Short mmCIF file of C-alpha atoms in Angstrom, two decimals:
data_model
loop_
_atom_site.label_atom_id
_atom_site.label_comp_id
_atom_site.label_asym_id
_atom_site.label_seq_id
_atom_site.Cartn_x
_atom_site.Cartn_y
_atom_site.Cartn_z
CA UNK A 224 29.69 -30.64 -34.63
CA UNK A 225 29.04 -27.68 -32.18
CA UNK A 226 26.45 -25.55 -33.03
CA UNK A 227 27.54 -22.65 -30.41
CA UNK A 228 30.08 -21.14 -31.75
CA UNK A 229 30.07 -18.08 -29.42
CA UNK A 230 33.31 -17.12 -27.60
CA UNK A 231 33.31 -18.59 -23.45
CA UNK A 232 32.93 -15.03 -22.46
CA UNK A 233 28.99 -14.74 -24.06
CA UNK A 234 26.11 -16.54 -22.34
CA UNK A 235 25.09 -19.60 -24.55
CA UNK A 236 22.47 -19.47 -27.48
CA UNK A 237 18.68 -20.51 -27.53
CA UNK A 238 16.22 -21.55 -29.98
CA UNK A 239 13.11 -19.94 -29.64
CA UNK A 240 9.51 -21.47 -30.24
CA UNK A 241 6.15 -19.76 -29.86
CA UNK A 242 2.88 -21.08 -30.07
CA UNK A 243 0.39 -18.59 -31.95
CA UNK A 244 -2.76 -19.90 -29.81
CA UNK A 245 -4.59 -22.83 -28.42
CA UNK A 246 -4.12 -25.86 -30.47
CA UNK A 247 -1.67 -24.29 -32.74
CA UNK A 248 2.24 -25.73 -33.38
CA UNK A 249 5.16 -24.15 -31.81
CA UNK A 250 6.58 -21.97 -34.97
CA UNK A 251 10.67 -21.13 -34.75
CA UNK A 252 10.72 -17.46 -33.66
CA UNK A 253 14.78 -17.20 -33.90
CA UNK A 254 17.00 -17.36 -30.84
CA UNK A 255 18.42 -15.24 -27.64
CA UNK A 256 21.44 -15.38 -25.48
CA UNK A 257 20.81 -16.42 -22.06
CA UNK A 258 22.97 -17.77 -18.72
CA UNK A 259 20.36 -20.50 -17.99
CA UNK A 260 16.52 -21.78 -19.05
CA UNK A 261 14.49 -19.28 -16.89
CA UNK A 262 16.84 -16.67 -18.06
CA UNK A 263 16.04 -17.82 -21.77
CA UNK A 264 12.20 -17.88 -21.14
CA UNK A 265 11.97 -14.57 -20.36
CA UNK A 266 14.91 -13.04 -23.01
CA UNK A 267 12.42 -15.03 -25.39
CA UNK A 268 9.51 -12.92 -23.99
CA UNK A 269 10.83 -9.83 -23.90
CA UNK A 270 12.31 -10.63 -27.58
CA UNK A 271 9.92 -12.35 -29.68
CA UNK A 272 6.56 -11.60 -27.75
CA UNK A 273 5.98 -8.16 -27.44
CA UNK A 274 3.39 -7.74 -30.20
CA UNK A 275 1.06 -10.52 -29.38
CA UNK A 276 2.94 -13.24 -31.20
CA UNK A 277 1.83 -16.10 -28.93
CA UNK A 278 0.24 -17.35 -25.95
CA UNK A 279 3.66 -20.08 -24.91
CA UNK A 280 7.19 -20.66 -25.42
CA UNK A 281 9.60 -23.00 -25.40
CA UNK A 282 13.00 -22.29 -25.13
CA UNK A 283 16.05 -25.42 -26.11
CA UNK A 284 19.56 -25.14 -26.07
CA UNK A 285 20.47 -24.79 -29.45
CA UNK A 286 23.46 -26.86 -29.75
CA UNK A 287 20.97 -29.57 -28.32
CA UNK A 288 19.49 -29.37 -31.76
CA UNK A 289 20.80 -32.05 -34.49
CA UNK A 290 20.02 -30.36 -37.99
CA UNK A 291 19.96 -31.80 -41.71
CA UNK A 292 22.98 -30.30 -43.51
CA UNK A 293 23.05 -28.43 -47.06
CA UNK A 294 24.02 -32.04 -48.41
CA UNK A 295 21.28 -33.77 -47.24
CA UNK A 296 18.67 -31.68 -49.41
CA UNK A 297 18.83 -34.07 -51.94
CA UNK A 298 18.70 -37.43 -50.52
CA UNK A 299 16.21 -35.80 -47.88
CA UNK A 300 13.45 -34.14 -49.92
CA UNK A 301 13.33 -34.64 -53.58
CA UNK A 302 12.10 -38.02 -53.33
CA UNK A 303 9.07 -36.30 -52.33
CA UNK A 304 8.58 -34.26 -55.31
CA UNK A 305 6.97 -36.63 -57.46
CA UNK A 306 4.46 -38.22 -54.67
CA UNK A 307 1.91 -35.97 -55.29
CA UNK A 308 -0.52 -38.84 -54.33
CA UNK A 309 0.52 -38.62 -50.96
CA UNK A 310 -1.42 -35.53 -50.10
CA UNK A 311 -5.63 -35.77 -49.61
CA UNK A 312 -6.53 -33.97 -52.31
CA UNK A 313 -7.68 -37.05 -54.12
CA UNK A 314 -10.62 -37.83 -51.42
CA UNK A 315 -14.14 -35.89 -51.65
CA UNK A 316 -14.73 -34.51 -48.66
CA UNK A 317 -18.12 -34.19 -47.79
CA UNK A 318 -19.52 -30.85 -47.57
CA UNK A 319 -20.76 -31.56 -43.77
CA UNK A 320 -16.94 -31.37 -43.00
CA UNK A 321 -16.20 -28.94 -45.44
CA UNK A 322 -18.80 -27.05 -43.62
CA UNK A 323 -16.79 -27.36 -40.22
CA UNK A 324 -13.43 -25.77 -41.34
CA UNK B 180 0.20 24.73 -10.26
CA UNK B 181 -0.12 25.59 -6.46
CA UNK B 182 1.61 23.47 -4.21
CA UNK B 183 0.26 24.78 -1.05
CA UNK B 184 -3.55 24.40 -2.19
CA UNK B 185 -2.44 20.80 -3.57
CA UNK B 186 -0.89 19.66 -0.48
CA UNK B 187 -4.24 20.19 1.26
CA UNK B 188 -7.28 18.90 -0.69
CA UNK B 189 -10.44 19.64 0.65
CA UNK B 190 -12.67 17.48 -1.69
CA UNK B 191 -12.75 13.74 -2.15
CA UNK B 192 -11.88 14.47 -5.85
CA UNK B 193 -8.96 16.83 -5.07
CA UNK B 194 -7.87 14.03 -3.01
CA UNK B 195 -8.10 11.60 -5.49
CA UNK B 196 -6.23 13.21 -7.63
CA UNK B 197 -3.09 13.57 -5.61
CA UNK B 198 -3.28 9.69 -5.27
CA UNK B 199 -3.33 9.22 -8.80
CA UNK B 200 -0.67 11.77 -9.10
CA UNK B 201 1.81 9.73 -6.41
CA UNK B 202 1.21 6.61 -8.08
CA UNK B 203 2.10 7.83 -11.63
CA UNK B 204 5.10 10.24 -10.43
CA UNK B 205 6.11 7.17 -9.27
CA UNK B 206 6.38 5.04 -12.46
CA UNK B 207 6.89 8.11 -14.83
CA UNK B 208 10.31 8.30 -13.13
CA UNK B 209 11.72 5.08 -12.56
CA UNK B 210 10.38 4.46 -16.70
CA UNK B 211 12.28 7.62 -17.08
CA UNK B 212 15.57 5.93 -15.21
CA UNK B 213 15.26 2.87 -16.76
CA UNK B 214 15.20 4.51 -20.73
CA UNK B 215 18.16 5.80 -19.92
CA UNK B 216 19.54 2.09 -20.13
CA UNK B 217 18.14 1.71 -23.95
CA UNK B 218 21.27 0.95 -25.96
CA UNK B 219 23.67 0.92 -22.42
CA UNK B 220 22.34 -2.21 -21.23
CA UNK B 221 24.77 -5.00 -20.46
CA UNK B 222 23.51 -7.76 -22.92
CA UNK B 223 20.75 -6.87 -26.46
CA UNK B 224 18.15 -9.26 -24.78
CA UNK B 225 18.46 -7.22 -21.37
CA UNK B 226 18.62 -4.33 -22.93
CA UNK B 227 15.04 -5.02 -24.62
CA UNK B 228 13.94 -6.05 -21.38
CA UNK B 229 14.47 -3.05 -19.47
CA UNK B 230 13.31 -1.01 -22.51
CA UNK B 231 9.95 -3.02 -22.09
CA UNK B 232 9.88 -2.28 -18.35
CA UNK B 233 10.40 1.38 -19.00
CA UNK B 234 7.38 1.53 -21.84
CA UNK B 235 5.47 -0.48 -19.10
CA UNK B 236 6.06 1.71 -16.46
CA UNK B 237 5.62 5.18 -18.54
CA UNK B 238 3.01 3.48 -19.71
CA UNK B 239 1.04 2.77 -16.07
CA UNK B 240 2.52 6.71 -15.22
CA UNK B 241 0.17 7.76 -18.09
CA UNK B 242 -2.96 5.89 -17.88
CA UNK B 243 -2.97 7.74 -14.04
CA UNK B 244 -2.33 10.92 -15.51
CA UNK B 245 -4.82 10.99 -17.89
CA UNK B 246 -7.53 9.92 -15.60
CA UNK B 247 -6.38 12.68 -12.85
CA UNK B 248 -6.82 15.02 -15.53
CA UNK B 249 -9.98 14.31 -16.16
CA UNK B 250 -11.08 14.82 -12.80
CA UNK B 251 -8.74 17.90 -12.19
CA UNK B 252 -10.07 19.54 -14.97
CA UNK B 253 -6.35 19.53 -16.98
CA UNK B 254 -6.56 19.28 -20.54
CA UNK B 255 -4.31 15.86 -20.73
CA UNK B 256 -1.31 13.84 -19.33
CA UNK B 257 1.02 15.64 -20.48
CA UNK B 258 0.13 18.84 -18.54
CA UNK B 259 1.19 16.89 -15.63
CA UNK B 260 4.48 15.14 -17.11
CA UNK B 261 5.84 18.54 -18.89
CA UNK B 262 4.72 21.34 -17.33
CA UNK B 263 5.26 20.61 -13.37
CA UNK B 264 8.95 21.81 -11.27
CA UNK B 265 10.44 19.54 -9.05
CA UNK B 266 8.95 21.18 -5.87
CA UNK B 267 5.14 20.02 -7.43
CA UNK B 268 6.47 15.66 -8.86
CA UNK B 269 4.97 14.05 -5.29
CA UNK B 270 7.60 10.91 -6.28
CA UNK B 271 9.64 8.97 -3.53
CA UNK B 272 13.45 9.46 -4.08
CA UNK B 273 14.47 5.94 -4.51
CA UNK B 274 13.26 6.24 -7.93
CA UNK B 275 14.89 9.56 -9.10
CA UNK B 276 18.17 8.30 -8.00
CA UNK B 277 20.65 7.82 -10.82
CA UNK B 278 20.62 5.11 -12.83
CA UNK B 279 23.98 3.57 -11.57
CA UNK B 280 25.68 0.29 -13.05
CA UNK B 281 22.84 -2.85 -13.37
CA UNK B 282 23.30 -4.28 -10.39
CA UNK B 283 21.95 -0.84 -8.51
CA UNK B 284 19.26 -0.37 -11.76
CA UNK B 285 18.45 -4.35 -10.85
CA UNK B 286 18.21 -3.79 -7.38
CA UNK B 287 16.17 -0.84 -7.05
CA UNK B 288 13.75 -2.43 -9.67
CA UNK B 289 13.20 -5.34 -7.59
CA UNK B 290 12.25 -3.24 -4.22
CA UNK B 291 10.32 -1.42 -6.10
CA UNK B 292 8.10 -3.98 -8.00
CA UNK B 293 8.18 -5.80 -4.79
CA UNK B 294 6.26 -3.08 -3.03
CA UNK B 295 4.00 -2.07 -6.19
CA UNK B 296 3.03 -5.58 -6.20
CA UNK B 297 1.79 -5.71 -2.63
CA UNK B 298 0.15 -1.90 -3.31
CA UNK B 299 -1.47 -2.62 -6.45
CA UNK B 300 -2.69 -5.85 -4.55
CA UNK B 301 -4.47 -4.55 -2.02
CA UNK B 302 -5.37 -1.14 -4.02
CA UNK B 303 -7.34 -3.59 -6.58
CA UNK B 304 -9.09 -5.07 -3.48
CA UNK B 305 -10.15 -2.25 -2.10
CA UNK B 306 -11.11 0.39 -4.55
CA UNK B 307 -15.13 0.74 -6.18
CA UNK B 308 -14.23 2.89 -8.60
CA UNK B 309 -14.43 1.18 -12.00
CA UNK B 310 -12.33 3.40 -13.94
CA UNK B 311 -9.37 3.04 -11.50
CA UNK B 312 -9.42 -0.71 -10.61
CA UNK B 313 -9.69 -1.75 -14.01
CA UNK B 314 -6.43 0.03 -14.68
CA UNK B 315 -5.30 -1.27 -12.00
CA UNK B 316 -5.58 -4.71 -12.72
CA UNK B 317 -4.38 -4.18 -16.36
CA UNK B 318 -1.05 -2.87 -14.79
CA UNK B 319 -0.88 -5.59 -11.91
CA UNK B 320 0.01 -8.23 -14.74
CA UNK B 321 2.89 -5.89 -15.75
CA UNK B 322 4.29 -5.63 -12.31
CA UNK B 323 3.89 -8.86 -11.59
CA UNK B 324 6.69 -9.67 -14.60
CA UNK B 325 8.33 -6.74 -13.64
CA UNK B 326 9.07 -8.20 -10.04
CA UNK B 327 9.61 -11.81 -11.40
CA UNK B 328 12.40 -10.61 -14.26
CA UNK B 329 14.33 -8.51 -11.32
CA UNK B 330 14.06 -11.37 -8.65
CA UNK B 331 15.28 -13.59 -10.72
CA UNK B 332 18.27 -11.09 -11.55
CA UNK B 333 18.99 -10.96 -7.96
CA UNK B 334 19.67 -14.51 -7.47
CA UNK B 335 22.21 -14.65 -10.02
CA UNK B 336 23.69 -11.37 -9.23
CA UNK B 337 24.12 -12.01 -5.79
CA UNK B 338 24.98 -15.91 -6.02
CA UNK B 339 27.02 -15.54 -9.25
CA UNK B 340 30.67 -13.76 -9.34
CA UNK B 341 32.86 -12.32 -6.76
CA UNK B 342 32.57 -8.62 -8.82
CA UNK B 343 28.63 -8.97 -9.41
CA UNK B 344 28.06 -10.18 -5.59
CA UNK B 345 30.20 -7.24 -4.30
CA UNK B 346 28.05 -4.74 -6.43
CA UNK B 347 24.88 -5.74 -5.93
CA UNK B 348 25.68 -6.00 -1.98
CA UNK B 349 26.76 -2.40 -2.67
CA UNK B 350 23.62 -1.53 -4.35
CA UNK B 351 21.13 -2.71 -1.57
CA UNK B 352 23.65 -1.05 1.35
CA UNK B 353 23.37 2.55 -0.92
CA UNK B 354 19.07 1.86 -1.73
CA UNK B 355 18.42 0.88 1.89
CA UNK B 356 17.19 4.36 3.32
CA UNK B 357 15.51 5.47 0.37
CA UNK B 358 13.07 2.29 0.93
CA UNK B 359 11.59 4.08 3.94
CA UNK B 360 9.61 6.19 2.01
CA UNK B 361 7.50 3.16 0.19
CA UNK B 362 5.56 2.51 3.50
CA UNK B 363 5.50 6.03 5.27
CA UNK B 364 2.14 7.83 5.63
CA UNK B 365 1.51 11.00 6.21
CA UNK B 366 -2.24 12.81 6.52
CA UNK B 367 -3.17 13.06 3.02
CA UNK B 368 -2.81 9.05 3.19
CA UNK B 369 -4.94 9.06 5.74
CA UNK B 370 -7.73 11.07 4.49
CA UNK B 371 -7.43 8.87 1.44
CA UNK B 372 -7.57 5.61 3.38
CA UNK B 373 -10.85 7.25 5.34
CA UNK B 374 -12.38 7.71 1.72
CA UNK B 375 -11.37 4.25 0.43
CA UNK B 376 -9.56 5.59 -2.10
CA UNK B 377 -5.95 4.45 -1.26
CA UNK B 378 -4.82 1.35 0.93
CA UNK B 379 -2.62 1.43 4.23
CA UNK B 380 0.73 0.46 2.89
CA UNK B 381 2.47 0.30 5.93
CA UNK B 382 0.27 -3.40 6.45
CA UNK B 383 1.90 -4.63 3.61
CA UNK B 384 5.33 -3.75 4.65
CA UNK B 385 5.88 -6.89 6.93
CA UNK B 386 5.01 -9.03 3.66
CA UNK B 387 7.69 -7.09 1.83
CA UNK B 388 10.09 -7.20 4.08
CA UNK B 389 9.68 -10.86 3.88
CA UNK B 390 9.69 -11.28 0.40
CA UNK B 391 12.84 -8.89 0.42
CA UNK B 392 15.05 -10.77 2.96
CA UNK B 393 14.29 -14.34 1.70
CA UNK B 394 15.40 -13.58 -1.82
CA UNK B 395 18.57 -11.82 -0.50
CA UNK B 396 19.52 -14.64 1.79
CA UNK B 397 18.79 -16.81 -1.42
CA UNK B 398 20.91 -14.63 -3.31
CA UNK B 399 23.30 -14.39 -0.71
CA UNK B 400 23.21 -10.93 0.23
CA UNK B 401 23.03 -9.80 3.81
CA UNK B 402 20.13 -7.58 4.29
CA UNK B 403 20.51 -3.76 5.32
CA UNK B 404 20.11 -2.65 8.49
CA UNK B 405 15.74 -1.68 8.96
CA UNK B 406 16.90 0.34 11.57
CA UNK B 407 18.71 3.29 10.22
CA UNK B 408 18.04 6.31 9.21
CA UNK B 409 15.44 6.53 6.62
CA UNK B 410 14.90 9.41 3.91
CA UNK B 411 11.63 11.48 4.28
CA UNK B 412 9.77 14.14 2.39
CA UNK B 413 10.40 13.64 -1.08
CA UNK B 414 6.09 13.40 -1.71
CA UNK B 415 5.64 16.50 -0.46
CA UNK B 416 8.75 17.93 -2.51
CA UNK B 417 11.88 17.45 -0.58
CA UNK B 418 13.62 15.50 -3.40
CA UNK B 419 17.11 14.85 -3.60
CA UNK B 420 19.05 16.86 -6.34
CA UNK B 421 18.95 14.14 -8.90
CA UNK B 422 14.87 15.01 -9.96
CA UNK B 423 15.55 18.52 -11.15
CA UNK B 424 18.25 17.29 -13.87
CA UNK B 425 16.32 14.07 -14.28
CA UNK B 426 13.33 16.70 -15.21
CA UNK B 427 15.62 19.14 -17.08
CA UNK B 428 15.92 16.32 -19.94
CA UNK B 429 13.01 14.83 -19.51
CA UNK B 430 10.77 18.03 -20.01
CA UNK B 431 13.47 20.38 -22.79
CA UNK B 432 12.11 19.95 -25.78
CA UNK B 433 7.97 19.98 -24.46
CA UNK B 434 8.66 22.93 -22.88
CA UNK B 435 11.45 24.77 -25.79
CA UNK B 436 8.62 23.59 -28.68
CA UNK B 437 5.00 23.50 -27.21
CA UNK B 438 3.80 22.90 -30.50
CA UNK B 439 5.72 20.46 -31.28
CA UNK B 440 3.91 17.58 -33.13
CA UNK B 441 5.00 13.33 -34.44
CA UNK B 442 4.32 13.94 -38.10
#
């Protein structure tokens, strides 16, 4: 399926990323129209970093994205809702690490 | 304010002033040209980005302004941004020309970023007062995005379409003898460069010429003839007709409502 469903006569769409600061993951910022990558680095900057948002950005094509569909929700994610032993809360953490957060 | 006494400064800080005041007549009226682009321009993302270079360059215009006022004794910026005629705005005419289509907006924004990066350069190398370099600096970072986003415009304007190669060609033949003016000094530059308080620009004009011709050739646009005539005088007032209507708008509703407050 094509994700860019823009006429031929608009530049084609990118998905924006930025990444709050050092050490952080990239977070989805929403997306720009651009002719090429450089063009769509700096449409992303003027965009989505004007107000201190981030410190780097990536930029991808967006119908070079493959997404889950609606129907997939189920199959996908419930299973997960029941698991609740699969997150670390069960450890003790001791407090020297605590400490360190 | 007196033009004739301000054409002549006898102190260093009279002086200083009028460099401050070049540099931000400068940038308060290209940012003025360029906000007239804010909901014109040719795509939303370029729109925001020339929006952006405008707020950076009004910006830069007022950081000068309120530091020459300081010296000169004004009460603030806007003294010098509202309440000046066309004979006293010490601005080159390149940047008071009308805003034309985006490939002449484009153009004239990459000569001129081009040269404010080699001033600020050198300016930021040379200058001991804190105040001033530091501002400097701050703005350098600016101009150095400002010169990257219109370079980068240049090489797909002049290596993309037949239409946006013919324009921009178009736009560099028109722009060509208001560049003159960038690099041309005059005795108050002089005195200035004596005092260390302003940098000769016509050194750095060989490195802009350079940086100029090799991204036209890239972009495939033949570069203007150096040798013809070249437009003089707008700094010490001889501007073109553009400035006064530019400055009609521009200063209306300061000077109609002097009072006037953001509530």
């Amino acid at each position: 399926m094509s994700t860019n469903l823009s006429t031929s006569t608009e530049w084609p769409l990118w998905e924006v990323f930025y990444q709050p600061n050092d050490g952080k993951p990239f977070e989805h910022a929403g997306s720009v129209h651009a002719p090429d990558a450089e063009m769509a680095l700096q449409n992303a900057r003027d965009t989505y970093t004007r107000r201190n948002e981030g410190i780097s950005l990536w930029v991808v094509p967006t119908d070079q994205i493959t997404a889950s569909s609606p129907e997939d929700r189920g199959p996908f994610f419930d299973p997960a809702n029941d698991k609740a032993y699969r997150h670390p809360q069960f450890y003790s953490v001791p407090r020297a690490v605590k400490k360190r957060k | 304010m007196n033009t004739i006494q301000t054409m002549n400064p006898q102190t260093k800080e009279e002086l200083f002033v009028e460099i401050l005041l070049r540099l931000a007549d400068d940038r308060l009226i290209l940012g003025h040209r360029l906000s007239e682009w804010a909901g014109h321009g040719p795509e939303l993302e370029e729109d925001l980005a020339l929006a952006n270079t405008a707020l950076d360059m009004i910006g830069h215009a007022s950081a000068l302004y309120a530091y020459a006022a300081d010296i000169d004794g004004k009460p603030d910026e806007d003294h010098y941004a509202y309440f000046r005629d066309d004979l006293d705005f010490k601005n080159i005419a390149l940047v008071e020309l009308p805003k034309g289509d985006f490939a002449f907006t484009i153009a004239r924004q990459f000569l001129f970023s081009a040269y404010s990066y080699f001033l600020y350069r050198d300016l930021i190398g040379l200058v001991d007062d804190d105040q001033f370099k530091g501002m400097l600096q701050k703005h350098f970072k600016e101009i150095k995005y400002h010169l990257r986003h219109s370079r980068e415009w240049i090489l797909r304007l002049g290596d993309g379409t037949e239409t946006s190669h013919i324009k921009l060609q178009k736009a560099f033949d028109e722009l060509w003898m208001y560049t003159g003016e960038m690099f041309a000094m005059d005795n108050l530059d002089q005195k200035a460069i004596e005092h260390s308080l302003f940098t000769d620009v016509s050194k750095c004009k060989e490195e802009w010429i350079n940086l100029v011709s090799s991204t036209l050739e890239e972009a495939t646009i033949n570069v203007p003839d150096n040798n013809q005539y070249m437009y003089n005088g707008a700094r010490k007032g001889l501007h073109t007709e553009h400035l006064g209507y530019l400055l009609a708008q521009m200063q209306f509703l300061r000077r109609s409502y002097p009072d006037a407050e953001w509530k």
